[in-house]
Coordinates of C-alpha atoms and ligand atoms in Angstrom, one line a residue:
X1 CA -0.5 0.0 0.3
X2 CA 1.6 2.8 -0.7
X3 CA 2.0 6.3 1.4
X4 CA -1.1 7.4 -1.2
X5 CA -3.1 4.5 -0.6
X6 CA -3.2 5.2 3.1
X7 CA -4.7 8.7 2.9
X8 CA -7.7 7.3 0.9
X9 CA -8.1 4.5 4.0
X10 CA -8.4 7.5 5.7
X11 CA -12.0 8.1 3.0
X12 CA -14.2 6.3 5.3
X13 CA -13.5 6.9 8.6
X14 CA -13.7 10.1 6.6
X15 CA -17.6 9.9 5.4
X16 CA -18.3 8.2 9.2
X17 CA -17.2 11.0 11.1
X18 CA -14.7 9.4 12.7
X19 CA -11.2 11.3 12.2
X20 CA -10.2 13.9 15.1
X21 CA -10.8 17.3 13.7
X22 CA -6.7 17.2 13.1
X23 CA -7.1 15.1 10.9
X24 CA -10.0 16.2 9.2
X25 CA -8.2 19.4 8.4
X26 CA -5.2 17.5 7.1
X27 CA -7.6 14.8 5.5
X28 CA -10.1 18.1 3.5
X29 CA -6.7 18.6 2.8
X30 CA -5.6 16.1 0.6
X31 CA -8.7 15.3 -0.8
X32 CA -8.3 18.8 -2.3
X33 CA -5.2 18.0 -4.5
X34 CA -6.3 14.1 -5.0
X35 CA -8.7 13.0 -7.6
X36 CA -8.0 9.2 -5.6
X37 CA -9.3 10.5 -1.9
X38 CA -12.0 12.3 -3.4
X39 CA -13.5 9.7 -5.4
X40 CA -13.5 7.6 -2.8
X41 CA -14.9 10.4 -0.5
X42 CA -18.5 10.2 -3.4
X43 CA -18.4 6.4 -3.8
X44 CA -18.9 6.5 0.2
X45 CA -21.4 8.9 0.9
X46 CA -24.6 7.7 0.2
X47 CA -22.9 4.1 2.2
X48 CA -22.9 6.9 5.7
X49 CA -25.7 8.8 4.8
X50 CA -27.7 5.9 4.8
X51 CA -25.9 4.3 7.8
X52 CA -26.5 7.6 10.3
X53 CA -30.3 6.8 9.8
X54 CA -30.1 2.8 10.5
X55 CA -27.0 2.0 13.1
X56 CA -26.3 3.9 16.3
X57 CA -23.5 5.7 16.1
X58 CA -20.5 4.1 18.9
X59 CA -17.6 4.3 19.9
X60 CA -15.6 1.0 19.8
X61 CA -14.1 0.4 22.7
X62 CA -10.6 0.7 24.0
X63 CA -9.8 -3.0 23.6
X64 CA -12.0 -3.9 20.0
X65 CA -8.9 -1.2 18.9
X66 CA -5.8 -2.8 20.9
X67 CA -7.5 -6.4 19.8
X68 CA -7.8 -5.4 15.8
X69 CA -4.7 -3.4 15.2
X70 CA -2.7 -6.9 16.4
X71 CA -4.6 -8.4 14.1
X72 CA -4.1 -6.1 11.8
X73 CA -0.1 -6.2 12.4
X74 CA 1.4 -8.1 15.9
X75 CA 2.2 -5.9 19.0
X76 CA 0.8 -3.4 17.4
X77 CA -2.6 -3.1 19.6
X78 CA 0.2 -2.5 22.5
X79 CA -0.3 0.9 24.0
X80 CA 4.2 1.1 24.0
X81 CA 3.9 0.1 20.3
X82 CA 1.8 2.7 19.7
X83 CA 3.7 5.1 21.0
X84 CA 7.5 4.0 19.8
X85 CA 6.1 3.3 16.1
X86 CA 4.0 6.3 14.0
X87 CA 0.7 6.1 15.2
X88 CA -0.1 7.4 12.0
X89 CA -0.3 4.7 9.8
X90 CA -1.8 1.9 13.0
X91 CA -4.2 4.3 13.3
X92 CA -5.1 4.8 9.8
X93 CA -5.2 0.6 8.9
X94 CA -7.5 0.8 12.6
X95 CA -10.3 3.3 11.5
X96 CA -10.2 2.1 7.8
X97 CA -10.8 -1.9 9.1
X98 CA -13.8 -0.5 11.9
X99 CA -15.0 1.8 9.1
X100 CA -15.4 -1.2 7.3
X101 CA -16.2 -2.8 9.1
X102 CA -19.5 -0.3 10.1
X103 CA -20.0 -0.2 6.4
X104 CA -20.5 -4.0 6.2
X105 CA -22.8 -3.8 8.5
X106 CA -24.2 -0.3 8.3
X107 CA -25.0 -1.9 5.5
X108 CA -27.1 -4.9 4.9
X109 CA -29.1 -3.4 8.3
X110 CA -29.7 -0.8 5.6
X111 CA -30.6 -3.9 3.5
X112 CA -32.5 -5.6 5.9
X113 CA -34.6 -2.7 7.1
X114 CA -35.1 -1.5 3.3
X115 CA -36.6 -5.2 2.9
X116 CA -39.1 -5.3 5.9
X117 CA -40.5 -1.4 4.3
X118 CA -40.8 -3.0 0.8
X119 CA -42.0 -6.2 2.3
X120 CA -44.5 -4.1 4.9
X121 CA -45.6 -1.9 1.3
X122 CA -46.3 -5.0 -0.3
X123 CA -48.4 -6.3 1.7
X124 CA -50.2 -2.8 2.2
X125 CA -50.7 -3.0 -2.1
X126 CA -52.5 -6.1 -1.4
X127 CA -54.5 -6.1 1.4
X128 CA -56.4 -2.5 -1.2
X129 CA -56.3 -3.8 -4.2
X130 CA -58.3 -6.9 -2.6
X131 CA -60.2 -4.1 -1.0
X132 CA -60.3 -2.5 -4.8
X133 CA -61.4 -5.2 -6.7
X134 CA -63.7 -6.5 -4.1
X135 CA -65.9 -3.3 -4.3
X136 CA -65.8 -2.9 -7.9
X137 CA -67.3 -6.9 -8.6
X138 CA -69.6 -5.4 -5.7
X139 CA -70.6 -2.3 -8.0
X140 CA -70.4 -4.8 -11.3
X141 CA -73.0 -7.3 -9.8
X142 CA -75.8 -4.4 -7.9
X143 CA -75.6 -2.9 -11.4
X144 CA -76.2 -6.3 -13.8
X145 CA -78.9 -6.9 -10.8
X146 CA -80.3 -3.2 -11.5
X147 CA -80.0 -3.6 -15.5
X148 CA -81.6 -7.1 -15.5
X149 CA -84.7 -6.0 -12.7
X150 CA -84.6 -2.7 -15.1
X151 CA -85.4 -5.4 -18.2
X152 CA -87.3 -8.3 -16.2
X153 CA -90.0 -4.4 -15.4
X154 CA -90.5 -3.5 -18.8
X155 CA -91.3 -7.5 -20.2
X156 CA -94.0 -7.1 -18.0
X157 CA -95.4 -4.1 -19.3
X158 CA -94.5 -5.1 -22.6
X159 CA -97.4 -4.9 -25.4
X160 CA -96.4 -7.7 -27.2
X161 CA -95.9 -10.1 -23.9
X162 CA -96.3 -13.7 -23.8
X163 CA -96.8 -15.7 -21.0
X164 CA -96.4 -19.5 -21.4
X165 CA -96.9 -22.1 -17.8
X166 CA -94.2 -25.3 -18.3
X167 CA -94.8 -27.9 -16.5
X168 CA -92.9 -30.4 -15.3
X169 CA -91.7 -33.3 -17.2
X170 CA -91.0 -36.6 -15.6
X171 CA -87.9 -36.4 -14.4
X172 CA -89.4 -34.1 -12.0
X173 CA -93.2 -33.9 -12.0
X174 CA -93.2 -31.1 -10.3
X175 CA -91.5 -28.8 -10.7
X176 CA -93.8 -26.0 -12.6
X177 CA -92.4 -22.8 -14.6
X178 CA -93.3 -20.1 -15.9
X179 CA -92.1 -17.5 -19.0
X180 CA -93.2 -14.1 -19.8
X181 CA -91.2 -13.3 -23.5
X182 CA -91.4 -9.8 -25.5
X183 CA -89.7 -10.1 -29.0
X184 CA -87.7 -6.6 -27.7
X185 CA -87.2 -7.1 -24.4
X186 CA -86.3 -10.6 -23.4
X187 CA -87.5 -13.3 -21.1
X188 CA -88.1 -13.3 -17.5
X189 CA -88.4 -17.2 -16.6
X190 CA -89.5 -18.1 -12.9
X191 CA -89.1 -21.8 -12.0
X192 CA -90.2 -23.8 -8.4
X193 CA -89.5 -27.4 -7.8
X194 CA -86.3 -28.3 -10.2
X195 CA -84.0 -30.6 -8.3
X196 CA -80.3 -30.2 -7.8
X197 CA -79.5 -30.6 -11.1
X198 CA -76.3 -33.1 -11.2
X199 CA -72.3 -32.8 -10.7
X200 CA -71.0 -31.5 -14.1
X201 CA -75.1 -31.0 -15.7
X202 CA -76.8 -27.5 -15.8
X203 CA -80.3 -26.0 -16.5
X204 CA -80.5 -24.7 -19.8
X205 CA -84.2 -22.9 -21.2
X206 CA -84.2 -22.9 -24.6
X207 CA -87.6 -20.4 -26.8
X208 CA -88.6 -23.2 -28.8
X209 CA -89.3 -21.6 -32.3
X210 CA -91.2 -22.7 -35.8
X211 CA -86.9 -21.9 -36.8
X212 CA -86.1 -24.0 -34.4
X213 CA -84.6 -24.2 -30.6
X214 CA -83.2 -21.0 -29.5
X215 CA -80.6 -21.7 -26.5
X216 CA -81.8 -18.5 -23.2
X217 CA -79.3 -19.2 -21.0
X218 CA -78.4 -21.8 -18.6
X219 CA -80.5 -22.1 -15.1
X220 CA -79.7 -22.5 -11.6
X221 CA -81.8 -23.7 -8.8
X222 CA -81.8 -22.8 -4.9
X223 CA -81.3 -24.6 -2.2
X224 CA -84.6 -24.8 -2.3
X225 CA -85.1 -25.3 -5.9
X226 CA -86.2 -21.8 -6.6
X227 CA -84.8 -20.0 -10.2
X228 CA -85.6 -16.7 -10.9
X229 CA -83.8 -15.0 -14.8
X230 CA -84.2 -12.9 -16.6
X231 CA -82.5 -13.9 -20.3
X232 CA -81.8 -11.4 -22.7
X233 CA -83.9 -12.8 -25.5
X234 CA -82.5 -12.0 -29.5
X235 CA -85.6 -9.7 -31.4
X236 CA -85.4 -12.0 -34.8
X237 CA -86.3 -15.3 -34.0
X238 CA -90.0 -16.2 -34.6
X239 CA -92.4 -15.9 -31.1
X240 CA -91.9 -19.1 -29.6
X241 CA -94.5 -22.0 -30.0
X242 CA -93.1 -23.6 -26.7
X243 CA -90.3 -22.8 -24.5
X244 CA -88.5 -25.6 -22.5
X245 CA -86.2 -26.4 -20.3
X246 CA -83.4 -29.9 -20.4
X247 CA -80.0 -30.6 -18.4
X248 CA -77.1 -29.8 -20.7
X249 CA -73.3 -30.6 -19.7
X250 CA -72.1 -27.9 -17.8
X251 CA -71.7 -24.8 -20.0
X252 CA -74.7 -25.0 -22.7
X253 CA -75.7 -26.7 -25.6
X254 CA -76.3 -25.0 -28.8
X255 CA -78.7 -27.4 -29.0
X256 CA -80.9 -29.4 -26.4
X257 CA -79.1 -33.1 -26.6
X258 CA -81.2 -34.1 -22.6
X259 CA -84.2 -34.7 -21.4
X260 CA -86.8 -32.7 -21.0
X261 CA -87.5 -30.8 -17.1
X262 CA -90.1 -28.5 -18.8
X263 CA -91.9 -27.7 -21.1
X264 CA -95.0 -25.3 -22.2
X265 CA -97.1 -23.9 -24.7
X266 CA -97.7 -19.9 -24.9
X267 CA -101.6 -19.4 -23.9
X268 CA -103.8 -18.6 -27.1
Ligands
ZN1 ZN1 -5.4 10.8 -2.2

């Protein structure tokens, strides 16, 4: 290590504020003329600033100093050796080591604290996002329900409303349903006494026309066997000759394939 580098090792002690006033003035005078030391100070400054906020500043005990110095140069930690040998290089070595140690410990403490802060913020963000999306779902659900209720009410008042009573078929003899259909306003459908659909199956409602059956949509009864639904049926279909409910694979099918559970024709 050259003499210039001995000064350079003081940079860590300098940015940590560990130099005596006299040493500090001497080092500052040196830094003004030494690009290497100036660069070292610039590089260490942010770490020292971070340390100031993360670890308590402490003066190391004298025996620790002696032990550290003995590790670097055997005998250098003895009081006698310090007095008889040149104290500056020994002091510089000690301070540099202590500073490097403080920087290493301090930086890891600081990094750990940052990680904790990031984790806390991430948890808060997750919670906020979940609350927001749950509120959005509730609003969307309320809008949908309000829209369907309005559409259903408009069907009841439709001048072209057709009423169809559906009777339970052999698969569900006790089931009953009523469909109120309007070409432009859609269909309101209510059912009672529908058995729970088996796993992987679903009830599908059909508007049967001269051109064939048209799917109105899927129907899910509650645990009491009741079901209410509004279906936005296509406006370009022929008037229904019948309305039917079949049991179909989950997700529904384009044309009825399953057993009929409910069937009815328009009242004349
Ligand atoms: Zn220098």
